mmCIF file of C-alpha atoms and ligand atoms in Angstrom:
data_model
loop_
_atom_site.group_PDB
_atom_site.id
_atom_site.type_symbol
_atom_site.label_atom_id
_atom_site.label_comp_id
_atom_site.label_asym_id
_atom_site.label_seq_id
_atom_site.Cartn_x
_atom_site.Cartn_y
_atom_site.Cartn_z
ATOM 1 C CA UNK A 19 3.161 46.951 -14.313
ATOM 2 C CA UNK A 20 4.456 50.067 -12.572
ATOM 3 C CA UNK A 21 4.773 53.065 -14.890
ATOM 4 C CA UNK A 22 6.289 56.456 -14.091
ATOM 5 C CA UNK A 23 4.872 59.522 -15.838
ATOM 6 C CA UNK A 24 7.616 62.139 -15.435
ATOM 7 C CA UNK A 25 7.102 65.881 -14.908
ATOM 8 C CA UNK A 26 3.286 65.991 -14.789
ATOM 9 C CA UNK A 27 3.601 69.300 -12.926
ATOM 10 C CA UNK A 28 6.255 71.955 -13.597
ATOM 11 C CA UNK A 29 8.395 73.478 -10.824
ATOM 12 C CA UNK A 30 6.308 76.678 -10.564
ATOM 13 C CA UNK A 31 3.043 74.708 -10.316
ATOM 14 C CA UNK A 32 4.559 72.437 -7.667
ATOM 15 C CA UNK A 33 5.593 75.389 -5.545
ATOM 16 C CA UNK A 34 2.083 76.870 -5.831
ATOM 17 C CA UNK A 35 0.612 73.481 -4.779
ATOM 18 C CA UNK A 36 2.939 73.228 -1.767
ATOM 19 C CA UNK A 37 2.245 76.847 -0.719
ATOM 20 C CA UNK A 38 -1.522 76.280 -0.905
ATOM 21 C CA UNK A 39 -1.320 72.970 1.011
ATOM 22 C CA UNK A 40 0.892 74.534 3.734
ATOM 23 C CA UNK A 41 -2.009 76.692 4.940
ATOM 24 C CA UNK A 42 -4.735 74.066 4.972
ATOM 25 C CA UNK A 43 -6.508 72.283 7.846
ATOM 26 C CA UNK A 44 -5.945 68.579 7.255
ATOM 27 C CA UNK A 45 -8.400 65.890 8.400
ATOM 28 C CA UNK A 46 -7.628 62.476 9.870
ATOM 29 C CA UNK A 47 -7.091 60.105 6.909
ATOM 30 C CA UNK A 48 -8.996 57.333 8.682
ATOM 31 C CA UNK A 49 -12.258 59.096 7.817
ATOM 32 C CA UNK A 50 -12.100 57.748 4.252
ATOM 33 C CA UNK A 51 -10.696 54.270 4.973
ATOM 34 C CA UNK A 52 -12.538 50.960 5.167
ATOM 35 C CA UNK A 53 -12.561 48.924 8.399
ATOM 36 C CA UNK A 54 -9.327 46.974 7.739
ATOM 37 C CA UNK A 55 -7.420 49.964 6.329
ATOM 38 C CA UNK A 56 -8.368 52.122 9.332
ATOM 39 C CA UNK A 57 -6.248 49.850 11.534
ATOM 40 C CA UNK A 58 -3.050 50.685 9.622
ATOM 41 C CA UNK A 59 -3.716 54.217 8.334
ATOM 42 C CA UNK A 60 -2.030 57.100 10.170
ATOM 43 C CA UNK A 61 -1.951 60.160 7.913
ATOM 44 C CA UNK A 62 -3.776 63.376 7.118
ATOM 45 C CA UNK A 63 -5.950 64.078 4.123
ATOM 46 C CA UNK A 64 -8.019 66.856 2.555
ATOM 47 C CA UNK A 65 -11.735 65.969 2.598
ATOM 48 C CA UNK A 66 -13.100 65.039 -0.887
ATOM 49 C CA UNK A 67 -15.250 68.156 -1.093
ATOM 50 C CA UNK A 68 -12.635 70.619 0.178
ATOM 51 C CA UNK A 69 -12.493 73.573 -2.270
ATOM 52 C CA UNK A 70 -8.681 73.399 -2.436
ATOM 53 C CA UNK A 71 -8.789 69.670 -3.252
ATOM 54 C CA UNK A 72 -11.270 70.467 -6.035
ATOM 55 C CA UNK A 73 -9.169 73.299 -7.472
ATOM 56 C CA UNK A 74 -5.787 71.530 -7.342
ATOM 57 C CA UNK A 75 -7.389 68.264 -8.466
ATOM 58 C CA UNK A 76 -8.727 69.928 -11.609
ATOM 59 C CA UNK A 77 -5.249 71.289 -12.289
ATOM 60 C CA UNK A 78 -3.798 67.762 -12.015
ATOM 61 C CA UNK A 79 -6.430 66.412 -14.432
ATOM 62 C CA UNK A 80 -5.712 69.209 -16.942
ATOM 63 C CA UNK A 81 -1.996 68.398 -16.780
ATOM 64 C CA UNK A 82 -2.731 64.702 -17.414
ATOM 65 C CA UNK A 83 -4.934 65.484 -20.410
ATOM 66 C CA UNK A 84 -1.812 66.781 -22.139
ATOM 67 C CA UNK A 85 0.207 63.633 -21.419
ATOM 68 C CA UNK A 86 0.299 61.093 -24.267
ATOM 69 C CA UNK A 87 2.258 58.733 -22.030
ATOM 70 C CA UNK A 88 -0.474 58.784 -19.350
ATOM 71 C CA UNK A 89 -3.194 58.180 -21.953
ATOM 72 C CA UNK A 90 -1.295 55.292 -23.553
ATOM 73 C CA UNK A 91 -0.466 53.674 -20.208
ATOM 74 C CA UNK A 92 -3.816 54.098 -18.428
ATOM 75 C CA UNK A 93 -6.312 54.126 -21.339
ATOM 76 C CA UNK A 94 -8.569 56.089 -18.981
ATOM 77 C CA UNK A 95 -12.360 55.755 -19.146
ATOM 78 C CA UNK A 96 -13.115 57.600 -15.864
ATOM 79 C CA UNK A 97 -10.844 59.333 -13.371
ATOM 80 C CA UNK A 98 -11.836 60.028 -9.765
ATOM 81 C CA UNK A 99 -11.209 63.619 -8.655
ATOM 82 C CA UNK A 100 -7.662 63.667 -7.249
ATOM 83 C CA UNK A 101 -7.277 63.803 -3.448
ATOM 84 C CA UNK A 102 -4.371 65.093 -1.364
ATOM 85 C CA UNK A 103 -2.568 63.705 1.668
ATOM 86 C CA UNK A 104 0.249 64.547 4.020
ATOM 87 C CA UNK A 105 2.585 62.359 6.092
ATOM 88 C CA UNK A 106 4.767 63.881 8.814
ATOM 89 C CA UNK A 107 7.177 62.097 11.187
ATOM 90 C CA UNK A 108 5.641 58.869 12.526
ATOM 91 C CA UNK A 109 2.834 58.859 9.972
ATOM 92 C CA UNK A 110 2.382 55.863 7.699
ATOM 93 C CA UNK A 111 -0.190 53.798 5.830
ATOM 94 C CA UNK A 112 0.478 50.095 6.433
ATOM 95 C CA UNK A 113 -0.157 47.258 3.969
ATOM 96 C CA UNK A 114 -3.639 47.437 2.468
ATOM 97 C CA UNK A 115 -5.644 47.068 -0.734
ATOM 98 C CA UNK A 116 -7.663 49.928 -2.183
ATOM 99 C CA UNK A 117 -11.421 49.433 -2.450
ATOM 100 C CA UNK A 118 -12.445 48.134 -5.892
ATOM 101 C CA UNK A 119 -15.404 50.473 -6.399
ATOM 102 C CA UNK A 120 -15.067 54.123 -5.357
ATOM 103 C CA UNK A 121 -18.046 56.493 -5.113
ATOM 104 C CA UNK A 122 -17.556 59.908 -6.730
ATOM 105 C CA UNK A 123 -18.262 62.278 -3.843
ATOM 106 C CA UNK A 124 -21.423 64.365 -4.248
ATOM 107 C CA UNK A 125 -22.608 62.424 -7.317
ATOM 108 C CA UNK A 126 -24.404 59.101 -7.957
ATOM 109 C CA UNK A 127 -21.396 57.904 -10.015
ATOM 110 C CA UNK A 128 -18.888 55.192 -9.158
ATOM 111 C CA UNK A 129 -15.460 54.387 -10.559
ATOM 112 C CA UNK A 130 -13.783 50.951 -10.639
ATOM 113 C CA UNK A 131 -10.206 51.342 -9.402
ATOM 114 C CA UNK A 132 -8.328 49.490 -12.169
ATOM 115 C CA UNK A 133 -5.293 51.734 -11.643
ATOM 116 C CA UNK A 134 -4.026 53.670 -8.651
ATOM 117 C CA UNK A 135 -2.001 56.841 -9.146
ATOM 118 C CA UNK A 136 0.290 58.751 -6.793
ATOM 119 C CA UNK A 137 1.614 62.156 -7.809
ATOM 120 C CA UNK A 138 4.620 63.061 -5.641
ATOM 121 C CA UNK A 139 4.557 66.750 -4.599
ATOM 122 C CA UNK A 140 7.482 66.998 -2.135
ATOM 123 C CA UNK A 141 11.154 67.074 -3.085
ATOM 124 C CA UNK A 142 12.451 63.606 -2.036
ATOM 125 C CA UNK A 143 15.481 65.258 -0.361
ATOM 126 C CA UNK A 144 13.120 67.149 1.968
ATOM 127 C CA UNK A 145 11.864 64.030 3.795
ATOM 128 C CA UNK A 146 13.077 60.591 4.889
ATOM 129 C CA UNK A 147 10.980 57.418 4.650
ATOM 130 C CA UNK A 148 7.583 57.673 2.980
ATOM 131 C CA UNK A 149 8.434 55.243 0.172
ATOM 132 C CA UNK A 150 5.439 53.743 -1.618
ATOM 133 C CA UNK A 151 6.005 49.974 -1.407
ATOM 134 C CA UNK A 152 4.040 47.856 -3.880
ATOM 135 C CA UNK A 153 3.739 44.085 -4.291
ATOM 136 C CA UNK A 154 4.363 43.770 -8.027
ATOM 137 C CA UNK A 155 4.380 40.591 -10.125
ATOM 138 C CA UNK A 156 8.195 40.795 -10.026
ATOM 139 C CA UNK A 157 8.362 41.159 -6.223
ATOM 140 C CA UNK A 158 8.105 44.008 -3.751
ATOM 141 C CA UNK A 159 9.164 47.421 -5.087
ATOM 142 C CA UNK A 160 9.826 50.664 -3.198
ATOM 143 C CA UNK A 161 9.169 53.882 -5.082
ATOM 144 C CA UNK A 162 9.996 57.478 -4.174
ATOM 145 C CA UNK A 163 9.800 59.796 -7.164
ATOM 146 C CA UNK A 164 10.913 63.329 -7.890
ATOM 147 C CA UNK A 165 8.371 66.054 -7.120
ATOM 148 C CA UNK A 166 5.996 66.370 -10.075
ATOM 149 C CA UNK A 167 6.369 62.725 -11.195
ATOM 150 C CA UNK A 168 3.420 60.322 -11.092
ATOM 151 C CA UNK A 169 3.380 56.567 -10.452
ATOM 152 C CA UNK A 170 0.698 54.370 -12.023
ATOM 153 C CA UNK A 171 0.246 50.905 -10.506
ATOM 154 C CA UNK A 172 -2.429 48.208 -10.662
ATOM 155 C CA UNK A 173 -5.334 48.912 -8.316
ATOM 156 C CA UNK A 174 -5.247 45.232 -7.369
ATOM 157 C CA UNK A 175 -1.816 45.505 -5.679
ATOM 158 C CA UNK A 176 -1.211 45.193 -1.955
ATOM 159 C CA UNK A 177 0.787 48.319 -1.035
ATOM 160 C CA UNK A 178 1.850 50.606 1.807
ATOM 161 C CA UNK A 179 3.432 53.978 2.519
ATOM 162 C CA UNK A 180 6.416 53.428 4.823
ATOM 163 C CA UNK A 181 6.688 55.671 7.910
ATOM 164 C CA UNK A 182 8.044 59.168 7.353
ATOM 165 C CA UNK A 183 10.916 59.821 9.797
ATOM 166 C CA UNK A 184 11.819 63.427 8.850
ATOM 167 C CA UNK A 185 10.122 66.258 7.007
ATOM 168 C CA UNK A 186 6.777 66.108 5.240
ATOM 169 C CA UNK A 187 5.567 64.021 2.329
ATOM 170 C CA UNK A 188 2.806 65.678 0.294
ATOM 171 C CA UNK A 189 1.104 63.766 -2.500
ATOM 172 C CA UNK A 190 -1.965 63.663 -4.654
ATOM 173 C CA UNK A 191 -3.598 60.282 -5.182
ATOM 174 C CA UNK A 192 -6.508 59.058 -7.264
ATOM 175 C CA UNK A 193 -7.965 56.091 -9.106
ATOM 176 C CA UNK A 194 -8.651 55.399 -12.746
ATOM 177 C CA UNK A 195 -11.186 53.140 -14.409
ATOM 178 C CA UNK A 196 -9.517 51.986 -17.594
ATOM 179 C CA UNK A 197 -11.097 51.118 -20.928
ATOM 180 C CA UNK A 198 -9.154 47.842 -20.490
ATOM 181 C CA UNK A 199 -9.713 46.486 -16.982
ATOM 182 C CA UNK A 200 -7.179 43.627 -17.123
ATOM 183 C CA UNK A 201 -3.676 44.780 -16.190
ATOM 184 C CA UNK A 202 -2.003 42.154 -18.407
ATOM 185 C CA UNK A 203 -3.985 43.138 -21.505
ATOM 186 C CA UNK A 204 -3.445 46.861 -20.799
ATOM 187 C CA UNK A 205 0.301 46.256 -20.395
ATOM 188 C CA UNK A 206 0.458 44.392 -23.737
ATOM 189 C CA UNK A 207 -1.322 47.276 -25.469
ATOM 190 C CA UNK A 208 1.059 49.803 -23.892
ATOM 191 C CA UNK A 209 4.113 47.793 -24.972
ATOM 192 C CA UNK A 210 2.739 47.401 -28.505
ATOM 193 C CA UNK A 211 1.963 51.126 -28.680
ATOM 194 C CA UNK A 212 5.480 52.022 -27.480
ATOM 195 C CA UNK A 213 7.039 49.684 -30.094
ATOM 196 C CA UNK A 214 4.880 51.193 -32.866
ATOM 197 C CA UNK A 215 6.050 54.689 -31.878
ATOM 198 C CA UNK A 216 9.686 53.559 -32.182
ATOM 199 C CA UNK A 217 9.179 51.724 -35.503
ATOM 200 C CA UNK A 218 7.317 54.709 -36.858
ATOM 201 C CA UNK A 219 9.986 57.206 -35.721
ATOM 202 C CA UNK A 220 12.772 55.113 -37.281
ATOM 203 C CA UNK A 221 10.930 54.618 -40.561
ATOM 204 C CA UNK A 222 10.036 58.316 -40.848
ATOM 205 C CA UNK A 223 7.718 59.363 -43.672
ATOM 206 C CA UNK A 224 7.913 55.904 -45.293
ATOM 207 C CA UNK A 225 6.068 54.381 -42.321
ATOM 208 C CA UNK A 226 2.619 55.532 -43.472
ATOM 209 C CA UNK A 227 2.379 52.659 -45.939
ATOM 210 C CA UNK A 228 4.684 50.284 -44.053
ATOM 211 C CA UNK A 229 4.705 47.896 -41.099
ATOM 212 C CA UNK A 230 3.902 50.679 -38.608
ATOM 213 C CA UNK A 231 0.451 51.028 -40.184
ATOM 214 C CA UNK A 232 -0.170 47.281 -40.038
ATOM 215 C CA UNK A 233 0.951 47.189 -36.403
ATOM 216 C CA UNK A 234 -1.282 50.186 -35.605
ATOM 217 C CA UNK A 235 -4.163 48.226 -37.150
ATOM 218 C CA UNK A 236 -3.417 45.273 -34.846
ATOM 219 C CA UNK A 237 -3.257 47.644 -31.851
ATOM 220 C CA UNK A 238 -6.673 49.120 -32.642
ATOM 221 C CA UNK A 239 -8.225 45.729 -33.334
ATOM 222 C CA UNK A 240 -6.998 44.424 -29.968
ATOM 223 C CA UNK A 241 -8.330 47.575 -28.303
ATOM 224 C CA UNK A 242 -11.668 47.007 -30.104
ATOM 225 C CA UNK A 243 -11.770 43.443 -28.710
ATOM 226 C CA UNK A 244 -10.832 44.350 -25.149
ATOM 227 C CA UNK A 245 -12.194 47.853 -24.487
ATOM 228 C CA UNK A 246 -15.316 48.324 -22.366
ATOM 229 C CA UNK A 247 -16.994 51.706 -22.780
HETATM 230 NI NI1 NI B 324 -3.828 52.660 -1.002
#
């Protein structure tokens, strides 16, 4: 399932991100791609260990910690430090799959990429093209979100970034190992959680002893069955 997390970054933070990224020396994105992906990848990227990537990445992670929607949708166990990329006119990243196991740069740790995340940093009116196109279970979907919004999609999806034809597309991207690796199970839990929130809001104070509590019990028991720590 594709899930949008709106307004992860506020307008002032976004401007600070864009100002900082405007002054940076980008590297060729092919440096971090596997053999097949290198053939179709034409973009620029900040190296994993770049101090600006570290600083802005930590800011993204702090913003996500405050998002109940992100937590409910991703059920994160581990998150790779966010990276940053840039596509100008003619740049693109053709159809590819992300590697399943990602090393955490500078550490012995690895993260399984159950979910991929793209945080859009540029105003969509400021560039043409650059849609993120994902093969979803319901067909092929093209996504171009407002600056500050984040898209979560299954790490197993074939996807591409269509060529930018005008302007500049800045984004942050990263991977998440979820407590629940199976996308179908994670989606069921997210839908159940969302329904419980609605039932609970409608029932108000009476919900503590009512069906919302029983449903919350089912949610946690399913999570207990399916979660891997
Ligand atoms: Ni990718």
